[in-house]
Amino acid sequence: MNFKKLTVGFFIVAITAVATGFMAFDEDPIIQKIVNQLEKWTDDQPQEKVYLQFDKPYYGVGDNIWLKAYVTIGPKHQLSALSGALNVELINDQDSVKQWIKLPISSGIGWGDFALSDTLQEGNYRVRAYTNWMRNAGEDYFFEKTIAIGNAATNTVFTKATYTYNKVNNVQKVDATINYADLESVPYAAKEVNYSVRINDKQILKSKGITDNKGNLAVSFINATPNAASSGIIVTNIKIADKKTVTKNISFKAASGQVNVQFFPESGNMVNGIRSRMAFKAVGPNGLGVDIKGVITDNENHELAQLSTKHLGMGVFAITPEMGKTYQAKITYPDGSQNIIALPKASEQGFVLTVNNADTANVTIRINGSSALSNQKAYVVAQSAGAIVYVAKNTAGSTSFSATIPKSKFPSGIAQFTLFSATGEPLNERIAFIQRSADILNLNVSANQTTSATRQKVKVSLNARNSSGKPVIGTFSASVIDESKVQTDEDAETTILSHILLTADLKGYIEQPNYYFNKVNEKTNADLDILMMTQGYRRFAWKPLLANQLPAPAFQPEKTLQISGTIKTSGGKPVPNGKIMLLTTAGGTFIIDTVADAQGRFAFKNLIFKDSIKFVLQARTAKNSKNVEITLDNLPAKTTIRNKSLPDLQVNGSAALAAYLKYSKKQYDEEAKYGLGNHTIVLKEVTVTERRKTQVSNSSNLNGPGNADQVITSEFFDKNGCISIDQCLQGRLLGVIFRGGVPYSTRSFNTPMQIIVDGIYVEADFLTTIPPMNISSVEVLRSGGNTAIYGSRGGGGVIIINTKRGGEFNYNASQIYAPGIITYTPKGYYSAREFYSPIYDDPKTNTVLADLRTTIFWKPNLITDADGNASFEYFNAGSKGTYRVIVEGINDEGFLGRQVYRYQVE
C-alpha cells in the first residue's frame, strides 16, 4: 500500500480543505462522508465537560464542602455558553443522593457548597456534577469524585479492616480482621460484637464474636454468589458500655482474591507476520493495578519476550505472531503464585496501526498490512473531540505507510486515529494523548513572605501568562490548606488538567490521574501512552455515526429555569388558548401571565429563582371558566449508576483522614459551644418525668395521634427542601437507618420497617414516591410498647406517614388547591454562601475557632486583570506547619492552568 504522503506544508492545506468541503482528495466520497458526519455530530451534539475544584480532599461531619465549577465545551475546552445550570449531587456509598443543589452557570463558571450536618453518616461519598445537556452522553461522562467523610464529632468508635482471600471447595473464602479503637487509637478490647455480612444487598452471614486484647475481631465468610462481588458491607454492632452499642458499617471492595490480567494489541488486533506492540493491565480485587512479571512463549514453549509492569499494573511488549502458532503469557504474581493466560489470537489478514508518541513535537503513525491487502484502498483519519486534524488515503502497491504529524495541529487531550476500509468501515483504532505546553497557562503564585507567623496576615499574588509569555485574563479559584492537618497525595488528586484533558473523555476508572500531569517527564509520558493502549475512547461509535443513526438529543440545555405544562379539561382534553398566571409572594409579590397554545401548552421561560420558593399557578379557559386542570412537565427521572471509582473507596480509613479528624473534633466541640456550624443539639442524658405528646393531625396511628417514639412535623419538611423523604429523614430518625431508600430499625436490622400512609399499608420503597412537601407528620414506632398493636407487621418497626389535607397550609410541591389552581415548588438555583475568613484584628473574632481552621482560605472568584495579575489576602491559622496554596483556572481560549505553592508558618 502506498499512501499519499503529506508534507508539513500540505498538512495545513489539507486541514483547511476539511473545513471547506475537503477538495484536497478530489472530493473522495468516503472522506467526504466521514468529514460531514463528524461535523454534524459536533454541531448537533457539542460535548460539555464539568470540572469541580474542592477546597480539600476529604471532610468530617459538620464541615463545609466548598467547590468551584468549570463547564467547558468542544475540542478546545473553551468555557461553555450552552448551559446555564449545573446539577451537583452528594451521593452516599449506597448510591443514594443525599444532597442536591442546582448552581447558576454564567459563561461556564459557578460556585457553591454543601453543609455536612453532624447527622450525616460517616463513609465514602461521591460528588457528581453534570448539566442537563450532558445527560445525552450518559452518566459515564459526568464529573465524579469520591470523597471520604469521617465523623469525629459524635463518633467514638473507629475501625480499620484487612482482608485475605482463599478458595475452599472452589468457592471464595474471605477472612477479615476488623480493628476497633477510639480516636486516640486506644483499642476496644473484650467487647461483644454482633455482625452480618451483605453482598449485592443480600445477607449471607449473621453471627457474633468478642474482640481480642488489641481490639481485633475475626470475621470469615464464604462468597457463594454466582459472580464475584465487586463490593459488599459488614454491619457490626459493638457494645462498648453497659447501655451503649455502636453500629459500624465496614465496606469491602471485592470478594475475590484473583488478579485480572488483560492483553490489548495495539490498534485492536495482531496480524500474522507483522510486528506489533501488546499492552497489558493487571488489576487486583480492589480495582488497583498489581505489579506482575513473566514471559511470553509460543505453543512450542519458545520464549519470545519478557513482560513486567511499568506503572500501576500496566506494561507493554513487542511480538511478531506467525501463522499456525499460538501464544501465552506465563505470569508470576506478587505472592509468588503463577498462572498461564492465552494471548488474543492473531488474524491471518489485516492491518496494524502503530502510533509513536514519544517525540515532544510530532506524532508518527505507521500502518502495516498483510500482503494480500496491497491492492485495497484504505483511509486514515485523526480527530480530537470531533475536529479532524489529519486525513490520508493510499494508492495501490505497497503494504506499509508512515507519516509524521506536528502536534501543533492538535489541541491538548485525547486524539483518535482510525483506519477505514475502502467502503468506510472502521478497521483499526488507536488513541494517543497529545500534551502541548502551548495550551497550558503558566501560573506564578507567590506570597509576600516565604516564611510567616501564626495568625499573621498573608497576601498571595497570582500572575497568569500563556506559553508566549503574554499576560492573560482568566477565571481562577484558590484554596489554602494546612498540610499538618490535611495531608494530600498529589498523584491521586483530580485536577483541572487531569479531568478536562484526560478522564472526562474515558469510560472506566483511572488510577492516580494526576500522576501524568504532576511532574511531566519522559517516563510519565511513556506510562500515559500505555494507559491510552489499555483504555478506550468511546465518546461515539463510528458505525452508527457514519450510518447517521446516532440518537437525537433527549435532553435540552438548561439556559435558564422554566416552568411549563399543559392546561386540560377535567376529562383530559387540552384547553386551547387558555390563560395561566404564575405568582409568588417570596421576597415581595411576583406575578406574570401567558396564554397557552392550541394544544394547551404553556411555558414561563427565562426565570431566575432561588431554591425552595413556592409558586402558585392559576389557569382559566379563554372564556374565564376555572374548571380546568394544570399538568406540569417533569424532567425524566435521574438515575445513579454504581460508583465507577470504587477503587478510591476508603475501606480502612486512611492515616491522613485519622489525623484530620482529630482537628475536626476540636473544631466541632468549639463550634458547638457557641451554636455555630452545621450542628444539631446532642443531649447527653435526659430524664423524662412526663411524656409530652406532639399534636398530630390526620393520624392513622393505632396507638393514638402522637403516641410514638418520635414525631417529625411538616415544619421540618417545609424548611428542609430535600428531594425525597428518605433523604430528609436520613440521620434525623433515632435508631433508623436507610439503605437504598428503605428504612431499617437498629432493633431489627434485617427486617424493613412497615410503612403506613394515611392508614394504608405500603411497601417500604413507596417512600420515594411521596413529595416531602405533602407530609403533615411522620410518626416513628420502634419500641415494643408502640409496635405491639401492629402484630407481626410491626416486627421491624413502623413508620406512619400522615399527609396534608385540604385545609392545611403548604400542602404540596405540585398539588391541586382548587379547580384551576396548583402550588409548585420547583428546584431553583442554590444561593452560594460566602466563605468566612476570620480577621484576628477584629475584637469580635473567636480566635480559638479561627486557630482550628483546616481550610485556611477559599476564593472561588479570582479574576486576573489585563496584566495577568490578581491577589487575595487572609490570616494564617494558629497552627505552625506547611501551608499549601492551590490555584486552578482557565482563560477564554480554553487554556488551562494549575499551580501549587507552599510556604512555611513558624
Short mmCIF file of N, CA and C in Angstrom, two decimals, residues 632-766:
data_model
loop_
_atom_site.label_atom_id
_atom_site.label_comp_id
_atom_site.label_asym_id
_atom_site.label_seq_id
_atom_site.Cartn_x
_atom_site.Cartn_y
_atom_site.Cartn_z
N LEU A 632 -48.09 19.78 35.04
CA LEU A 632 -46.75 20.33 34.84
C LEU A 632 -45.82 19.31 34.22
N ASP A 633 -44.88 19.81 33.44
CA ASP A 633 -43.86 18.94 32.85
C ASP A 633 -42.84 18.57 33.92
N ASN A 634 -42.38 17.36 33.86
CA ASN A 634 -41.33 16.92 34.76
C ASN A 634 -40.19 16.35 33.93
N LEU A 635 -38.97 16.66 34.31
CA LEU A 635 -37.83 16.09 33.63
C LEU A 635 -37.80 14.59 33.89
N PRO A 636 -37.31 13.80 32.92
CA PRO A 636 -37.17 12.36 33.16
C PRO A 636 -36.36 12.11 34.42
N ALA A 637 -36.76 11.10 35.15
CA ALA A 637 -36.13 10.81 36.45
C ALA A 637 -34.64 10.58 36.29
N LYS A 638 -33.88 11.13 37.22
CA LYS A 638 -32.44 10.91 37.21
C LYS A 638 -32.13 9.57 37.87
N THR A 639 -31.05 8.96 37.43
CA THR A 639 -30.63 7.70 37.99
C THR A 639 -29.21 7.83 38.51
N THR A 640 -28.82 6.89 39.34
CA THR A 640 -27.45 6.84 39.82
C THR A 640 -26.89 5.47 39.51
N ILE A 641 -25.81 5.43 38.74
CA ILE A 641 -25.14 4.17 38.47
C ILE A 641 -24.11 3.95 39.56
N ARG A 642 -23.58 2.74 39.61
CA ARG A 642 -22.57 2.43 40.61
C ARG A 642 -21.36 3.33 40.42
N ASN A 643 -20.72 3.61 41.52
CA ASN A 643 -19.54 4.46 41.50
C ASN A 643 -18.45 3.81 40.65
N LYS A 644 -18.05 4.49 39.55
CA LYS A 644 -17.01 3.92 38.69
C LYS A 644 -15.64 4.01 39.34
N SER A 645 -15.53 4.77 40.42
CA SER A 645 -14.25 4.92 41.12
C SER A 645 -14.25 4.13 42.42
N LEU A 646 -14.83 2.92 42.38
CA LEU A 646 -14.84 2.07 43.58
C LEU A 646 -13.45 1.85 44.17
N PRO A 647 -12.39 1.72 43.35
CA PRO A 647 -11.07 1.55 43.95
C PRO A 647 -10.64 2.70 44.84
N ASP A 648 -11.26 3.87 44.70
CA ASP A 648 -10.91 5.01 45.55
C ASP A 648 -11.57 4.95 46.92
N LEU A 649 -12.48 4.00 47.12
CA LEU A 649 -13.18 3.92 48.40
C LEU A 649 -12.19 3.63 49.52
N GLN A 650 -12.39 4.28 50.65
CA GLN A 650 -11.57 4.05 51.83
C GLN A 650 -12.22 2.94 52.65
N VAL A 651 -11.60 1.75 52.66
CA VAL A 651 -12.16 0.66 53.45
C VAL A 651 -11.50 0.58 54.82
N ASN A 652 -10.34 1.14 54.96
CA ASN A 652 -9.64 1.05 56.23
C ASN A 652 -9.60 2.36 57.00
N GLY A 653 -9.94 3.46 56.34
CA GLY A 653 -9.77 4.75 56.99
C GLY A 653 -8.30 5.10 56.95
N SER A 654 -7.92 6.03 56.09
CA SER A 654 -6.50 6.32 55.92
C SER A 654 -5.93 7.03 57.14
N ALA A 655 -4.61 6.91 57.28
CA ALA A 655 -3.94 7.59 58.39
C ALA A 655 -4.10 9.10 58.26
N ALA A 656 -4.12 9.59 57.00
CA ALA A 656 -4.30 11.03 56.79
C ALA A 656 -5.65 11.49 57.31
N LEU A 657 -6.70 10.72 57.03
CA LEU A 657 -8.04 11.08 57.50
C LEU A 657 -8.12 11.00 59.02
N ALA A 658 -7.47 10.00 59.62
CA ALA A 658 -7.48 9.87 61.08
C ALA A 658 -6.85 11.09 61.74
N ALA A 659 -5.73 11.57 61.17
CA ALA A 659 -5.08 12.75 61.72
C ALA A 659 -5.97 13.98 61.55
N TYR A 660 -6.63 14.06 60.41
CA TYR A 660 -7.52 15.20 60.15
C TYR A 660 -8.67 15.23 61.14
N LEU A 661 -9.23 14.06 61.47
CA LEU A 661 -10.41 14.01 62.33
C LEU A 661 -10.11 14.49 63.75
N LYS A 662 -8.87 14.39 64.17
CA LYS A 662 -8.53 14.91 65.50
C LYS A 662 -8.72 16.43 65.54
N TYR A 663 -8.32 17.09 64.46
CA TYR A 663 -8.56 18.54 64.38
C TYR A 663 -10.04 18.82 64.18
N SER A 664 -10.70 17.98 63.40
CA SER A 664 -12.13 18.15 63.15
C SER A 664 -12.92 18.07 64.45
N LYS A 665 -12.52 17.17 65.33
CA LYS A 665 -13.19 17.02 66.62
C LYS A 665 -13.04 18.27 67.48
N LYS A 666 -11.83 18.82 67.51
CA LYS A 666 -11.60 20.04 68.29
C LYS A 666 -12.44 21.20 67.74
N GLN A 667 -12.48 21.30 66.40
CA GLN A 667 -13.24 22.37 65.79
C GLN A 667 -14.73 22.20 66.06
N TYR A 668 -15.21 20.98 65.97
CA TYR A 668 -16.62 20.70 66.21
C TYR A 668 -17.02 21.07 67.64
N ASP A 669 -16.22 20.64 68.59
CA ASP A 669 -16.54 20.91 70.01
C ASP A 669 -16.56 22.41 70.28
N GLU A 670 -15.62 23.14 69.67
CA GLU A 670 -15.56 24.57 69.91
C GLU A 670 -16.76 25.27 69.26
N GLU A 671 -17.14 24.84 68.06
CA GLU A 671 -18.31 25.43 67.41
C GLU A 671 -19.58 25.15 68.19
N ALA A 672 -19.68 23.93 68.75
CA ALA A 672 -20.88 23.56 69.50
C ALA A 672 -21.07 24.46 70.72
N LYS A 673 -19.98 24.95 71.29
CA LYS A 673 -20.09 25.82 72.47
C LYS A 673 -20.85 27.10 72.15
N TYR A 674 -20.69 27.56 70.91
CA TYR A 674 -21.27 28.84 70.53
C TYR A 674 -22.46 28.69 69.57
N GLY A 675 -22.90 27.44 69.37
CA GLY A 675 -24.04 27.22 68.49
C GLY A 675 -23.74 27.52 67.04
N LEU A 676 -22.49 27.34 66.63
CA LEU A 676 -22.08 27.63 65.26
C LEU A 676 -21.93 26.33 64.47
N GLY A 677 -21.81 26.46 63.16
CA GLY A 677 -21.55 25.31 62.31
C GLY A 677 -22.80 24.53 61.96
N ASN A 678 -22.57 23.40 61.27
CA ASN A 678 -23.68 22.56 60.78
C ASN A 678 -24.02 21.49 61.81
N HIS A 679 -24.46 21.94 62.98
CA HIS A 679 -24.63 21.02 64.09
C HIS A 679 -26.06 21.00 64.60
N THR A 680 -26.45 19.83 65.09
CA THR A 680 -27.70 19.70 65.82
C THR A 680 -27.37 19.61 67.30
N ILE A 681 -28.38 19.78 68.13
CA ILE A 681 -28.16 19.71 69.58
C ILE A 681 -28.16 18.25 70.02
N VAL A 682 -27.08 17.82 70.65
CA VAL A 682 -26.98 16.45 71.13
C VAL A 682 -27.16 16.46 72.65
N LEU A 683 -28.20 15.78 73.13
CA LEU A 683 -28.45 15.69 74.56
C LEU A 683 -27.74 14.46 75.09
N LYS A 684 -26.80 14.65 76.00
CA LYS A 684 -26.03 13.52 76.51
C LYS A 684 -26.88 12.62 77.41
N GLU A 685 -27.75 13.20 78.23
CA GLU A 685 -28.59 12.39 79.11
C GLU A 685 -29.83 13.18 79.46
N VAL A 686 -30.99 12.56 79.33
CA VAL A 686 -32.26 13.22 79.60
C VAL A 686 -33.09 12.32 80.50
N THR A 687 -33.63 12.88 81.56
CA THR A 687 -34.55 12.16 82.43
C THR A 687 -35.96 12.62 82.12
N VAL A 688 -36.79 11.70 81.64
CA VAL A 688 -38.15 12.03 81.25
C VAL A 688 -39.08 11.76 82.43
N THR A 689 -39.75 12.80 82.91
CA THR A 689 -40.70 12.64 84.00
C THR A 689 -42.13 12.54 83.48
N GLU A 690 -42.39 13.07 82.29
CA GLU A 690 -43.72 13.00 81.70
C GLU A 690 -43.59 13.15 80.20
N ARG A 691 -44.25 12.26 79.46
CA ARG A 691 -44.20 12.35 78.00
C ARG A 691 -45.15 13.43 77.53
N ARG A 692 -44.61 14.32 76.72
CA ARG A 692 -45.43 15.38 76.14
C ARG A 692 -45.78 14.98 74.71
N LYS A 693 -47.04 14.73 74.47
CA LYS A 693 -47.49 14.24 73.18
C LYS A 693 -47.55 15.37 72.17
N THR A 694 -46.90 15.15 71.01
CA THR A 694 -46.91 16.12 69.93
C THR A 694 -48.28 16.13 69.26
N GLN A 695 -48.79 17.31 68.99
CA GLN A 695 -50.08 17.43 68.31
C GLN A 695 -49.91 16.98 66.86
N VAL A 696 -50.70 15.99 66.46
CA VAL A 696 -50.61 15.43 65.13
C VAL A 696 -52.00 15.42 64.50
N SER A 697 -52.09 15.93 63.28
CA SER A 697 -53.37 15.94 62.57
C SER A 697 -53.46 14.76 61.63
N ASN A 698 -54.67 14.29 61.40
CA ASN A 698 -54.94 13.26 60.39
C ASN A 698 -54.18 11.97 60.65
N SER A 699 -53.89 11.65 61.90
CA SER A 699 -53.06 10.50 62.22
C SER A 699 -53.83 9.19 62.04
N SER A 700 -53.13 8.17 61.52
CA SER A 700 -53.69 6.82 61.44
C SER A 700 -53.02 5.90 62.45
N ASN A 701 -52.32 6.46 63.42
CA ASN A 701 -51.61 5.70 64.44
C ASN A 701 -52.61 4.95 65.32
N LEU A 702 -52.51 3.64 65.37
CA LEU A 702 -53.44 2.84 66.17
C LEU A 702 -53.25 3.06 67.67
N ASN A 703 -52.11 3.60 68.06
CA ASN A 703 -51.87 3.92 69.47
C ASN A 703 -52.50 5.26 69.87
N GLY A 704 -52.97 5.99 68.86
CA GLY A 704 -53.48 7.33 69.10
C GLY A 704 -52.52 8.36 68.53
N PRO A 705 -53.04 9.48 68.00
CA PRO A 705 -52.19 10.51 67.39
C PRO A 705 -51.07 10.98 68.32
N GLY A 706 -49.84 10.91 67.83
CA GLY A 706 -48.70 11.41 68.59
C GLY A 706 -48.12 10.43 69.57
N ASN A 707 -48.75 9.28 69.78
CA ASN A 707 -48.21 8.27 70.69
C ASN A 707 -47.15 7.46 69.93
N ALA A 708 -45.95 7.98 69.90
CA ALA A 708 -44.87 7.39 69.10
C ALA A 708 -43.54 7.64 69.79
N ASP A 709 -42.52 6.93 69.33
CA ASP A 709 -41.17 7.14 69.87
C ASP A 709 -40.56 8.42 69.37
N GLN A 710 -41.01 8.89 68.20
CA GLN A 710 -40.51 10.14 67.64
C GLN A 710 -41.52 10.66 66.64
N VAL A 711 -41.70 11.98 66.60
CA VAL A 711 -42.62 12.61 65.66
C VAL A 711 -41.88 13.73 64.93
N ILE A 712 -41.98 13.73 63.61
CA ILE A 712 -41.45 14.79 62.77
C ILE A 712 -42.64 15.50 62.13
N THR A 713 -42.71 16.81 62.26
CA THR A 713 -43.87 17.55 61.74
C THR A 713 -43.55 18.20 60.39
N SER A 714 -44.58 18.77 59.77
CA SER A 714 -44.45 19.34 58.43
C SER A 714 -43.47 20.49 58.38
N GLU A 715 -43.28 21.18 59.50
CA GLU A 715 -42.38 22.33 59.51
C GLU A 715 -40.97 21.92 59.06
N PHE A 716 -40.56 20.74 59.49
CA PHE A 716 -39.23 20.26 59.11
C PHE A 716 -39.13 20.09 57.60
N PHE A 717 -40.13 19.47 56.98
CA PHE A 717 -40.10 19.21 55.53
C PHE A 717 -40.20 20.51 54.75
N ASP A 718 -41.00 21.45 55.25
CA ASP A 718 -41.17 22.71 54.54
C ASP A 718 -39.86 23.50 54.47
N LYS A 719 -39.04 23.38 55.50
CA LYS A 719 -37.80 24.15 55.56
C LYS A 719 -36.62 23.41 54.94
N ASN A 720 -36.69 22.08 54.92
CA ASN A 720 -35.52 21.30 54.51
C ASN A 720 -35.23 21.40 53.02
N GLY A 721 -36.25 21.29 52.18
CA GLY A 721 -36.05 21.42 50.74
C GLY A 721 -35.40 20.23 50.07
N CYS A 722 -35.38 19.04 50.73
CA CYS A 722 -34.79 17.87 50.10
C CYS A 722 -35.75 17.27 49.08
N ILE A 723 -35.21 16.39 48.22
CA ILE A 723 -36.00 15.95 47.07
C ILE A 723 -36.76 14.66 47.32
N SER A 724 -36.48 13.94 48.39
CA SER A 724 -37.24 12.73 48.70
C SER A 724 -37.28 12.54 50.21
N ILE A 725 -38.27 11.79 50.68
CA ILE A 725 -38.47 11.63 52.12
C ILE A 725 -37.29 10.93 52.77
N ASP A 726 -36.75 9.88 52.11
CA ASP A 726 -35.64 9.17 52.73
C ASP A 726 -34.43 10.07 52.91
N GLN A 727 -34.21 11.02 51.98
CA GLN A 727 -33.11 11.96 52.15
C GLN A 727 -33.38 12.91 53.30
N CYS A 728 -34.64 13.34 53.44
CA CYS A 728 -34.99 14.24 54.54
C CYS A 728 -34.76 13.57 55.90
N LEU A 729 -35.14 12.29 55.98
CA LEU A 729 -35.18 11.63 57.28
C LEU A 729 -33.87 10.94 57.63
N GLN A 730 -32.98 10.72 56.64
CA GLN A 730 -31.71 10.06 56.92
C GLN A 730 -30.95 10.83 58.00
N GLY A 731 -30.66 10.15 59.09
CA GLY A 731 -29.93 10.77 60.19
C GLY A 731 -30.79 11.56 61.15
N ARG A 732 -32.08 11.78 60.82
CA ARG A 732 -32.97 12.54 61.68
C ARG A 732 -33.83 11.63 62.56
N LEU A 733 -33.98 10.38 62.16
CA LEU A 733 -34.79 9.46 62.95
C LEU A 733 -33.88 8.65 63.86
N LEU A 734 -34.17 8.66 65.13
CA LEU A 734 -33.34 7.97 66.11
C LEU A 734 -33.46 6.46 65.92
N GLY A 735 -32.31 5.80 65.74
CA GLY A 735 -32.33 4.35 65.62
C GLY A 735 -32.86 3.83 64.31
N VAL A 736 -32.89 4.68 63.27
CA VAL A 736 -33.38 4.26 61.96
C VAL A 736 -32.30 4.55 60.92
N ILE A 737 -32.01 3.55 60.08
CA ILE A 737 -31.02 3.70 59.01
C ILE A 737 -31.69 3.39 57.69
N PHE A 738 -31.40 4.21 56.68
CA PHE A 738 -31.96 4.00 55.35
C PHE A 738 -30.91 3.32 54.47
N ARG A 739 -31.31 2.23 53.80
CA ARG A 739 -30.44 1.56 52.83
C ARG A 739 -31.20 1.45 51.53
N GLY A 740 -30.70 2.17 50.50
CA GLY A 740 -31.39 2.17 49.22
C GLY A 740 -32.79 2.73 49.30
N GLY A 741 -33.00 3.71 50.20
CA GLY A 741 -34.31 4.33 50.36
C GLY A 741 -35.25 3.56 51.26
N VAL A 742 -34.81 2.40 51.79
CA VAL A 742 -35.66 1.54 52.64
C VAL A 742 -35.21 1.71 54.09
N PRO A 743 -36.15 2.01 55.02
CA PRO A 743 -35.77 2.21 56.41
C PRO A 743 -35.68 0.90 57.20
N TYR A 744 -34.65 0.82 58.04
CA TYR A 744 -34.48 -0.31 58.94
C TYR A 744 -34.25 0.22 60.35
N SER A 745 -34.90 -0.42 61.32
CA SER A 745 -34.65 -0.07 62.72
C SER A 745 -33.42 -0.80 63.20
N THR A 746 -32.61 -0.13 64.01
CA THR A 746 -31.42 -0.79 64.55
C THR A 746 -31.79 -1.89 65.54
N ARG A 747 -33.07 -1.94 65.95
CA ARG A 747 -33.53 -3.04 66.81
C ARG A 747 -33.77 -4.32 66.01
N SER A 748 -33.99 -4.16 64.71
CA SER A 748 -34.24 -5.31 63.84
C SER A 748 -33.68 -4.99 62.48
N PHE A 749 -32.34 -5.09 62.36
CA PHE A 749 -31.64 -4.52 61.23
C PHE A 749 -31.94 -5.23 59.92
N ASN A 750 -32.43 -6.46 59.96
CA ASN A 750 -32.62 -7.21 58.72
C ASN A 750 -34.05 -7.21 58.21
N THR A 751 -34.97 -6.59 58.96
CA THR A 751 -36.37 -6.53 58.56
C THR A 751 -36.75 -5.08 58.28
N PRO A 752 -37.19 -4.77 57.07
CA PRO A 752 -37.59 -3.39 56.79
C PRO A 752 -38.75 -2.96 57.67
N MET A 753 -38.78 -1.68 57.99
CA MET A 753 -39.88 -1.15 58.77
C MET A 753 -41.15 -1.09 57.91
N GLN A 754 -42.30 -1.33 58.54
CA GLN A 754 -43.57 -1.25 57.83
C GLN A 754 -43.93 0.22 57.62
N ILE A 755 -44.28 0.58 56.37
CA ILE A 755 -44.68 1.94 56.06
C ILE A 755 -46.20 1.98 55.95
N ILE A 756 -46.82 2.95 56.63
CA ILE A 756 -48.27 3.12 56.58
C ILE A 756 -48.54 4.57 56.17
N VAL A 757 -49.21 4.75 55.04
CA VAL A 757 -49.51 6.08 54.52
C VAL A 757 -51.02 6.29 54.60
N ASP A 758 -51.43 7.23 55.47
CA ASP A 758 -52.86 7.53 55.65
C ASP A 758 -53.66 6.28 55.91
N GLY A 759 -53.08 5.37 56.73
CA GLY A 759 -53.79 4.16 57.12
C GLY A 759 -53.63 3.00 56.16
N ILE A 760 -52.94 3.19 55.03
CA ILE A 760 -52.78 2.14 54.04
C ILE A 760 -51.37 1.55 54.15
N TYR A 761 -51.29 0.22 54.25
CA TYR A 761 -50.01 -0.46 54.33
C TYR A 761 -49.37 -0.51 52.93
N VAL A 762 -48.16 -0.02 52.82
CA VAL A 762 -47.47 0.00 51.53
C VAL A 762 -46.08 -0.58 51.69
N GLU A 763 -45.45 -0.89 50.53
CA GLU A 763 -44.08 -1.40 50.55
C GLU A 763 -43.12 -0.28 50.96
N ALA A 764 -41.95 -0.70 51.49
CA ALA A 764 -41.02 0.28 52.05
C ALA A 764 -40.52 1.27 51.00
N ASP A 765 -40.35 0.81 49.74
CA ASP A 765 -39.81 1.71 48.73
C ASP A 765 -40.84 2.73 48.25
N PHE A 766 -42.08 2.65 48.77
CA PHE A 766 -43.10 3.63 48.40
C PHE A 766 -42.75 5.02 48.92
#
